[in-house]
């Protein structure tokens, strides 16, 4: 009887230890609907690569290593992001040889990402690794349909995003990229004319 009780206590302790490790090492799972609901920012962007690895304090006490990544913003679906590029943070620092039970990195072989983010100081972090969805470009020249321009998987996630966009009457400026190109051309033209004018004026004065 005593041995049975000791075995039971040992089993409880083992299960408790395993449970602690699972809690520390695993991320919560979110459905597509929960990902959309719990994220502060949802956007489509281009991954420009990692820009730094830093040691920071987590909850003011625990020091952890993080990796910062630069994302060029293409389309904002949820939240208020005015910047043309943002930094996002993941845990761990591969180049420093630092890995945590929660470490993960972005796949730099991919170009486009659909991100579900929460705030991290002045930057952002994926709500979980599940909040990083690699997508491909379909019809890049399509200026009317977001879902023809980008291939979003799984289909269930695309449907949930469509519902969210319709319910919140979100309009996308899919022509922004072309407008920016035209603005840059105009700026280049004005600058060139200005420089030529200045050159001719200086030349005239010298005569």
PDB file of C-alpha atoms in Angstrom:
ATOM      1  CA  UNK A   1       0.000   0.000   0.000  1.00  0.00           C
ATOM      2  CA  UNK A   2       2.837   2.351   0.956  1.00  0.00           C
ATOM      3  CA  UNK A   3       4.677   1.550  -2.293  1.00  0.00           C
ATOM      4  CA  UNK A   4       1.498   2.246  -4.247  1.00  0.00           C
ATOM      5  CA  UNK A   5       1.145   5.643  -2.593  1.00  0.00           C
ATOM      6  CA  UNK A   6       4.799   6.500  -3.287  1.00  0.00           C
ATOM      7  CA  UNK A   7       4.400   5.498  -6.946  1.00  0.00           C
ATOM      8  CA  UNK A   8       1.297   7.657  -7.212  1.00  0.00           C
ATOM      9  CA  UNK A   9       3.117  10.667  -5.715  1.00  0.00           C
ATOM     10  CA  UNK A  10       6.072  10.108  -8.065  1.00  0.00           C
ATOM     11  CA  UNK A  11       3.712   9.939 -11.051  1.00  0.00           C
ATOM     12  CA  UNK A  12       2.002  13.175 -10.000  1.00  0.00           C
ATOM     13  CA  UNK A  13       5.380  14.923  -9.668  1.00  0.00           C
ATOM     14  CA  UNK A  14       6.486  13.691 -13.114  1.00  0.00           C
ATOM     15  CA  UNK A  15       3.233  14.854 -14.711  1.00  0.00           C
ATOM     16  CA  UNK A  16       3.522  18.226 -12.978  1.00  0.00           C
ATOM     17  CA  UNK A  17       7.083  18.640 -14.277  1.00  0.00           C
ATOM     18  CA  UNK A  18       6.066  17.684 -17.816  1.00  0.00           C
ATOM     19  CA  UNK A  19       3.125  20.049 -17.664  1.00  0.00           C
ATOM     20  CA  UNK A  20       5.448  22.911 -16.618  1.00  0.00           C
ATOM     21  CA  UNK A  21       7.780  22.173 -19.526  1.00  0.00           C
ATOM     22  CA  UNK A  22       4.869  22.077 -21.950  1.00  0.00           C
ATOM     23  CA  UNK A  23       3.559  25.409 -20.697  1.00  0.00           C
ATOM     24  CA  UNK A  24       7.008  26.988 -21.038  1.00  0.00           C
ATOM     25  CA  UNK A  25       7.807  25.448 -24.397  1.00  0.00           C
ATOM     26  CA  UNK A  26       4.503  25.562 -26.270  1.00  0.00           C
ATOM     27  CA  UNK A  27       2.457  28.350 -27.797  1.00  0.00           C
ATOM     28  CA  UNK A  28      -1.344  28.507 -27.540  1.00  0.00           C
ATOM     29  CA  UNK A  29      -3.292  27.467 -30.626  1.00  0.00           C
ATOM     30  CA  UNK A  30      -5.696  29.978 -32.193  1.00  0.00           C
ATOM     31  CA  UNK A  31      -8.379  29.369 -34.778  1.00  0.00           C
ATOM     32  CA  UNK A  32      -8.411  31.670 -37.824  1.00  0.00           C
ATOM     33  CA  UNK A  33     -11.214  33.668 -36.225  1.00  0.00           C
ATOM     34  CA  UNK A  34      -9.271  34.017 -32.952  1.00  0.00           C
ATOM     35  CA  UNK A  35      -6.108  35.097 -34.794  1.00  0.00           C
ATOM     36  CA  UNK A  36      -8.034  37.950 -36.398  1.00  0.00           C
ATOM     37  CA  UNK A  37      -9.858  38.901 -33.200  1.00  0.00           C
ATOM     38  CA  UNK A  38      -6.855  38.862 -30.837  1.00  0.00           C
ATOM     39  CA  UNK A  39      -4.331  40.599 -33.131  1.00  0.00           C
ATOM     40  CA  UNK A  40      -3.805  44.349 -32.803  1.00  0.00           C
ATOM     41  CA  UNK A  41      -2.412  44.604 -36.330  1.00  0.00           C
ATOM     42  CA  UNK A  42      -2.883  42.427 -39.409  1.00  0.00           C
ATOM     43  CA  UNK A  43      -0.883  43.253 -42.512  1.00  0.00           C
ATOM     44  CA  UNK A  44       0.685  41.908 -45.670  1.00  0.00           C
ATOM     45  CA  UNK A  45       4.362  42.729 -46.034  1.00  0.00           C
ATOM     46  CA  UNK A  46       7.669  41.859 -47.644  1.00  0.00           C
ATOM     47  CA  UNK A  47      10.367  40.293 -45.482  1.00  0.00           C
ATOM     48  CA  UNK A  48      13.597  42.282 -45.780  1.00  0.00           C
ATOM     49  CA  UNK A  49      15.559  40.065 -43.372  1.00  0.00           C
ATOM     50  CA  UNK A  50      16.812  40.277 -39.785  1.00  0.00           C
ATOM     51  CA  UNK A  51      18.436  43.536 -38.723  1.00  0.00           C
ATOM     52  CA  UNK A  52      19.697  42.837 -35.187  1.00  0.00           C
ATOM     53  CA  UNK A  53      19.915  40.433 -32.263  1.00  0.00           C
ATOM     54  CA  UNK A  54      19.533  41.993 -28.827  1.00  0.00           C
ATOM     55  CA  UNK A  55      19.334  41.048 -25.167  1.00  0.00           C
ATOM     56  CA  UNK A  56      16.297  42.582 -23.468  1.00  0.00           C
ATOM     57  CA  UNK A  57      14.490  42.328 -20.143  1.00  0.00           C
ATOM     58  CA  UNK A  58      11.205  40.438 -20.191  1.00  0.00           C
ATOM     59  CA  UNK A  59       8.661  41.710 -17.631  1.00  0.00           C
ATOM     60  CA  UNK A  60      11.494  43.817 -16.110  1.00  0.00           C
ATOM     61  CA  UNK A  61      13.224  40.815 -14.548  1.00  0.00           C
ATOM     62  CA  UNK A  62      14.120  38.012 -16.960  1.00  0.00           C
ATOM     63  CA  UNK A  63      16.760  38.715 -19.605  1.00  0.00           C
ATOM     64  CA  UNK A  64      16.081  37.098 -22.981  1.00  0.00           C
ATOM     65  CA  UNK A  65      17.534  37.339 -26.487  1.00  0.00           C
ATOM     66  CA  UNK A  66      15.416  38.514 -29.398  1.00  0.00           C
ATOM     67  CA  UNK A  67      15.856  38.897 -33.156  1.00  0.00           C
ATOM     68  CA  UNK A  68      14.477  41.943 -34.966  1.00  0.00           C
ATOM     69  CA  UNK A  69      13.211  41.688 -38.545  1.00  0.00           C
ATOM     70  CA  UNK A  70      12.355  44.438 -40.999  1.00  0.00           C
ATOM     71  CA  UNK A  71       9.026  44.178 -42.811  1.00  0.00           C
ATOM     72  CA  UNK A  72       8.131  46.418 -45.741  1.00  0.00           C
ATOM     73  CA  UNK A  73       4.408  47.157 -45.384  1.00  0.00           C
ATOM     74  CA  UNK A  74       2.284  46.390 -48.457  1.00  0.00           C
ATOM     75  CA  UNK A  75      -1.318  46.308 -47.176  1.00  0.00           C
ATOM     76  CA  UNK A  76      -2.754  46.927 -43.694  1.00  0.00           C
ATOM     77  CA  UNK A  77      -5.882  44.893 -42.953  1.00  0.00           C
ATOM     78  CA  UNK A  78      -6.336  45.708 -39.255  1.00  0.00           C
ATOM     79  CA  UNK A  79      -4.850  48.387 -37.008  1.00  0.00           C
ATOM     80  CA  UNK A  80      -3.216  51.726 -37.642  1.00  0.00           C
ATOM     81  CA  UNK A  81       0.204  51.507 -39.285  1.00  0.00           C
ATOM     82  CA  UNK A  82       1.404  54.645 -41.052  1.00  0.00           C
ATOM     83  CA  UNK A  83       5.042  53.629 -41.558  1.00  0.00           C
ATOM     84  CA  UNK A  84       6.231  52.167 -44.859  1.00  0.00           C
ATOM     85  CA  UNK A  85       8.233  49.571 -42.901  1.00  0.00           C
ATOM     86  CA  UNK A  86       8.103  48.156 -39.361  1.00  0.00           C
ATOM     87  CA  UNK A  87      10.258  45.954 -37.135  1.00  0.00           C
ATOM     88  CA  UNK A  88       8.925  42.732 -35.677  1.00  0.00           C
ATOM     89  CA  UNK A  89      10.484  40.647 -32.917  1.00  0.00           C
ATOM     90  CA  UNK A  90      10.940  36.898 -32.437  1.00  0.00           C
ATOM     91  CA  UNK A  91      12.563  35.141 -29.469  1.00  0.00           C
ATOM     92  CA  UNK A  92      16.040  33.643 -29.681  1.00  0.00           C
ATOM     93  CA  UNK A  93      19.270  34.739 -31.369  1.00  0.00           C
ATOM     94  CA  UNK A  94      20.619  32.128 -33.767  1.00  0.00           C
ATOM     95  CA  UNK A  95      23.817  34.014 -34.624  1.00  0.00           C
ATOM     96  CA  UNK A  96      24.627  34.288 -30.907  1.00  0.00           C
ATOM     97  CA  UNK A  97      23.907  30.595 -30.395  1.00  0.00           C
ATOM     98  CA  UNK A  98      20.979  31.433 -28.094  1.00  0.00           C
ATOM     99  CA  UNK A  99      17.824  29.330 -28.361  1.00  0.00           C
ATOM    100  CA  UNK A 100      14.827  29.179 -26.038  1.00  0.00           C
ATOM    101  CA  UNK A 101      11.972  26.718 -25.749  1.00  0.00           C
ATOM    102  CA  UNK A 102       9.875  29.359 -27.514  1.00  0.00           C
ATOM    103  CA  UNK A 103      12.475  30.361 -30.138  1.00  0.00           C
ATOM    104  CA  UNK A 104      11.544  30.569 -33.798  1.00  0.00           C
ATOM    105  CA  UNK A 105      12.808  32.451 -36.835  1.00  0.00           C
ATOM    106  CA  UNK A 106      11.226  33.843 -39.961  1.00  0.00           C
ATOM    107  CA  UNK A 107      11.877  31.967 -43.192  1.00  0.00           C
ATOM    108  CA  UNK A 108      14.117  34.269 -45.213  1.00  0.00           C
ATOM    109  CA  UNK A 109      13.622  32.136 -48.323  1.00  0.00           C
ATOM    110  CA  UNK A 110      10.070  33.502 -48.432  1.00  0.00           C
ATOM    111  CA  UNK A 111       9.297  37.003 -49.671  1.00  0.00           C
ATOM    112  CA  UNK A 112       5.716  37.833 -48.701  1.00  0.00           C
ATOM    113  CA  UNK A 113       4.087  37.320 -45.305  1.00  0.00           C
ATOM    114  CA  UNK A 114       0.656  37.795 -43.798  1.00  0.00           C
ATOM    115  CA  UNK A 115       1.272  38.836 -40.180  1.00  0.00           C
ATOM    116  CA  UNK A 116      -0.972  38.794 -37.104  1.00  0.00           C
ATOM    117  CA  UNK A 117       0.764  41.096 -34.632  1.00  0.00           C
ATOM    118  CA  UNK A 118       0.631  42.558 -31.137  1.00  0.00           C
ATOM    119  CA  UNK A 119       2.640  45.490 -29.788  1.00  0.00           C
ATOM    120  CA  UNK A 120       6.143  44.974 -28.405  1.00  0.00           C
ATOM    121  CA  UNK A 121       7.358  48.355 -27.132  1.00  0.00           C
ATOM    122  CA  UNK A 122       7.832  50.500 -30.223  1.00  0.00           C
ATOM    123  CA  UNK A 123       7.884  47.393 -32.423  1.00  0.00           C
ATOM    124  CA  UNK A 124       5.566  44.434 -32.978  1.00  0.00           C
ATOM    125  CA  UNK A 125       5.701  40.694 -32.471  1.00  0.00           C
ATOM    126  CA  UNK A 126       3.632  37.884 -34.014  1.00  0.00           C
ATOM    127  CA  UNK A 127       0.835  36.882 -31.634  1.00  0.00           C
ATOM    128  CA  UNK A 128       2.393  33.364 -31.787  1.00  0.00           C
ATOM    129  CA  UNK A 129       4.465  31.618 -34.486  1.00  0.00           C
ATOM    130  CA  UNK A 130       1.048  30.782 -35.929  1.00  0.00           C
ATOM    131  CA  UNK A 131       0.680  34.517 -36.633  1.00  0.00           C
ATOM    132  CA  UNK A 132       3.218  34.287 -39.481  1.00  0.00           C
ATOM    133  CA  UNK A 133       1.667  33.046 -42.727  1.00  0.00           C
ATOM    134  CA  UNK A 134       3.849  32.888 -45.819  1.00  0.00           C
ATOM    135  CA  UNK A 135       1.923  33.833 -48.931  1.00  0.00           C
ATOM    136  CA  UNK A 136       2.659  34.104 -52.628  1.00  0.00           C
ATOM    137  CA  UNK A 137       1.831  36.746 -55.206  1.00  0.00           C
ATOM    138  CA  UNK A 138      -0.793  35.824 -57.752  1.00  0.00           C
ATOM    139  CA  UNK A 139      -1.737  38.627 -60.123  1.00  0.00           C
ATOM    140  CA  UNK A 140       0.556  41.432 -58.939  1.00  0.00           C
ATOM    141  CA  UNK A 141      -0.964  43.854 -61.449  1.00  0.00           C
ATOM    142  CA  UNK A 142      -4.484  43.329 -60.100  1.00  0.00           C
ATOM    143  CA  UNK A 143      -5.509  46.647 -58.523  1.00  0.00           C
ATOM    144  CA  UNK A 144      -9.054  45.642 -57.583  1.00  0.00           C
ATOM    145  CA  UNK A 145      -9.038  42.268 -55.840  1.00  0.00           C
ATOM    146  CA  UNK A 146      -6.771  41.628 -52.829  1.00  0.00           C
ATOM    147  CA  UNK A 147      -7.346  37.867 -53.065  1.00  0.00           C
ATOM    148  CA  UNK A 148      -6.302  37.672 -56.701  1.00  0.00           C
ATOM    149  CA  UNK A 149      -3.233  39.747 -56.011  1.00  0.00           C
ATOM    150  CA  UNK A 150      -2.087  37.542 -53.110  1.00  0.00           C
ATOM    151  CA  UNK A 151      -2.548  33.796 -52.598  1.00  0.00           C
ATOM    152  CA  UNK A 152      -3.600  33.332 -48.961  1.00  0.00           C
ATOM    153  CA  UNK A 153      -3.723  29.861 -47.398  1.00  0.00           C
ATOM    154  CA  UNK A 154      -5.425  28.000 -45.863  1.00  0.00           C
ATOM    155  CA  UNK A 155      -8.753  28.727 -47.562  1.00  0.00           C
ATOM    156  CA  UNK A 156     -10.511  28.929 -44.182  1.00  0.00           C
ATOM    157  CA  UNK A 157      -8.240  31.820 -43.159  1.00  0.00           C
ATOM    158  CA  UNK A 158      -8.945  33.680 -46.388  1.00  0.00           C
ATOM    159  CA  UNK A 159     -12.691  33.264 -45.827  1.00  0.00           C
ATOM    160  CA  UNK A 160     -12.426  34.591 -42.258  1.00  0.00           C
ATOM    161  CA  UNK A 161     -10.394  37.576 -43.514  1.00  0.00           C
ATOM    162  CA  UNK A 162     -12.981  38.247 -46.222  1.00  0.00           C
ATOM    163  CA  UNK A 163     -15.746  38.247 -43.582  1.00  0.00           C
ATOM    164  CA  UNK A 164     -13.746  40.611 -41.345  1.00  0.00           C
ATOM    165  CA  UNK A 165     -13.026  42.994 -44.233  1.00  0.00           C
ATOM    166  CA  UNK A 166     -16.681  43.037 -45.344  1.00  0.00           C
ATOM    167  CA  UNK A 167     -18.039  43.491 -41.807  1.00  0.00           C
ATOM    168  CA  UNK A 168     -15.668  46.386 -41.130  1.00  0.00           C
ATOM    169  CA  UNK A 169     -16.065  47.895 -44.614  1.00  0.00           C
ATOM    170  CA  UNK A 170     -12.298  48.068 -45.123  1.00  0.00           C
ATOM    171  CA  UNK A 171     -11.166  49.619 -48.407  1.00  0.00           C
ATOM    172  CA  UNK A 172      -7.698  48.944 -49.787  1.00  0.00           C
ATOM    173  CA  UNK A 173      -5.559  51.343 -51.772  1.00  0.00           C
ATOM    174  CA  UNK A 174      -4.171  48.738 -54.148  1.00  0.00           C
ATOM    175  CA  UNK A 175      -3.008  51.499 -56.492  1.00  0.00           C
ATOM    176  CA  UNK A 176      -0.768  53.028 -53.812  1.00  0.00           C
ATOM    177  CA  UNK A 177       2.357  51.292 -55.127  1.00  0.00           C
ATOM    178  CA  UNK A 178       1.782  52.658 -58.636  1.00  0.00           C
ATOM    179  CA  UNK A 179       0.945  56.101 -57.232  1.00  0.00           C
ATOM    180  CA  UNK A 180       4.195  56.075 -55.263  1.00  0.00           C
ATOM    181  CA  UNK A 181       6.089  55.201 -58.444  1.00  0.00           C
ATOM    182  CA  UNK A 182       4.417  58.076 -60.302  1.00  0.00           C
ATOM    183  CA  UNK A 183       5.165  60.459 -57.400  1.00  0.00           C
ATOM    184  CA  UNK A 184       8.812  59.374 -57.475  1.00  0.00           C
ATOM    185  CA  UNK A 185       8.956  59.951 -61.242  1.00  0.00           C
ATOM    186  CA  UNK A 186       7.420  63.409 -60.800  1.00  0.00           C
ATOM    187  CA  UNK A 187       9.831  64.244 -57.971  1.00  0.00           C
ATOM    188  CA  UNK A 188      12.757  63.057 -60.100  1.00  0.00           C
ATOM    189  CA  UNK A 189      11.541  65.190 -63.015  1.00  0.00           C
ATOM    190  CA  UNK A 190      11.086  68.319 -60.895  1.00  0.00           C
ATOM    191  CA  UNK A 191      14.497  67.812 -59.260  1.00  0.00           C
ATOM    192  CA  UNK A 192      16.181  67.344 -62.644  1.00  0.00           C
ATOM    193  CA  UNK A 193      14.589  70.504 -64.077  1.00  0.00           C
ATOM    194  CA  UNK A 194      15.568  72.439 -60.942  1.00  0.00           C
ATOM    195  CA  UNK A 195      19.191  71.256 -61.150  1.00  0.00           C
ATOM    196  CA  UNK A 196      19.427  72.089 -64.863  1.00  0.00           C
ATOM    197  CA  UNK A 197      17.940  75.533 -64.174  1.00  0.00           C
ATOM    198  CA  UNK A 198      20.433  76.186 -61.377  1.00  0.00           C
ATOM    199  CA  UNK A 199      23.332  75.060 -63.592  1.00  0.00           C
ATOM    200  CA  UNK A 200      22.296  77.361 -66.455  1.00  0.00           C
ATOM    201  CA  UNK A 201      21.819  80.308 -64.059  1.00  0.00           C
ATOM    202  CA  UNK A 202      25.294  79.827 -62.537  1.00  0.00           C
ATOM    203  CA  UNK A 203      26.812  79.473 -66.008  1.00  0.00           C
ATOM    204  CA  UNK A 204      25.084  82.685 -67.166  1.00  0.00           C
ATOM    205  CA  UNK A 205      26.362  84.637 -64.140  1.00  0.00           C
ATOM    206  CA  UNK A 206      29.925  83.483 -64.765  1.00  0.00           C
ATOM    207  CA  UNK A 207      29.758  84.956 -68.286  1.00  0.00           C
TER     208      UNK A 207
END
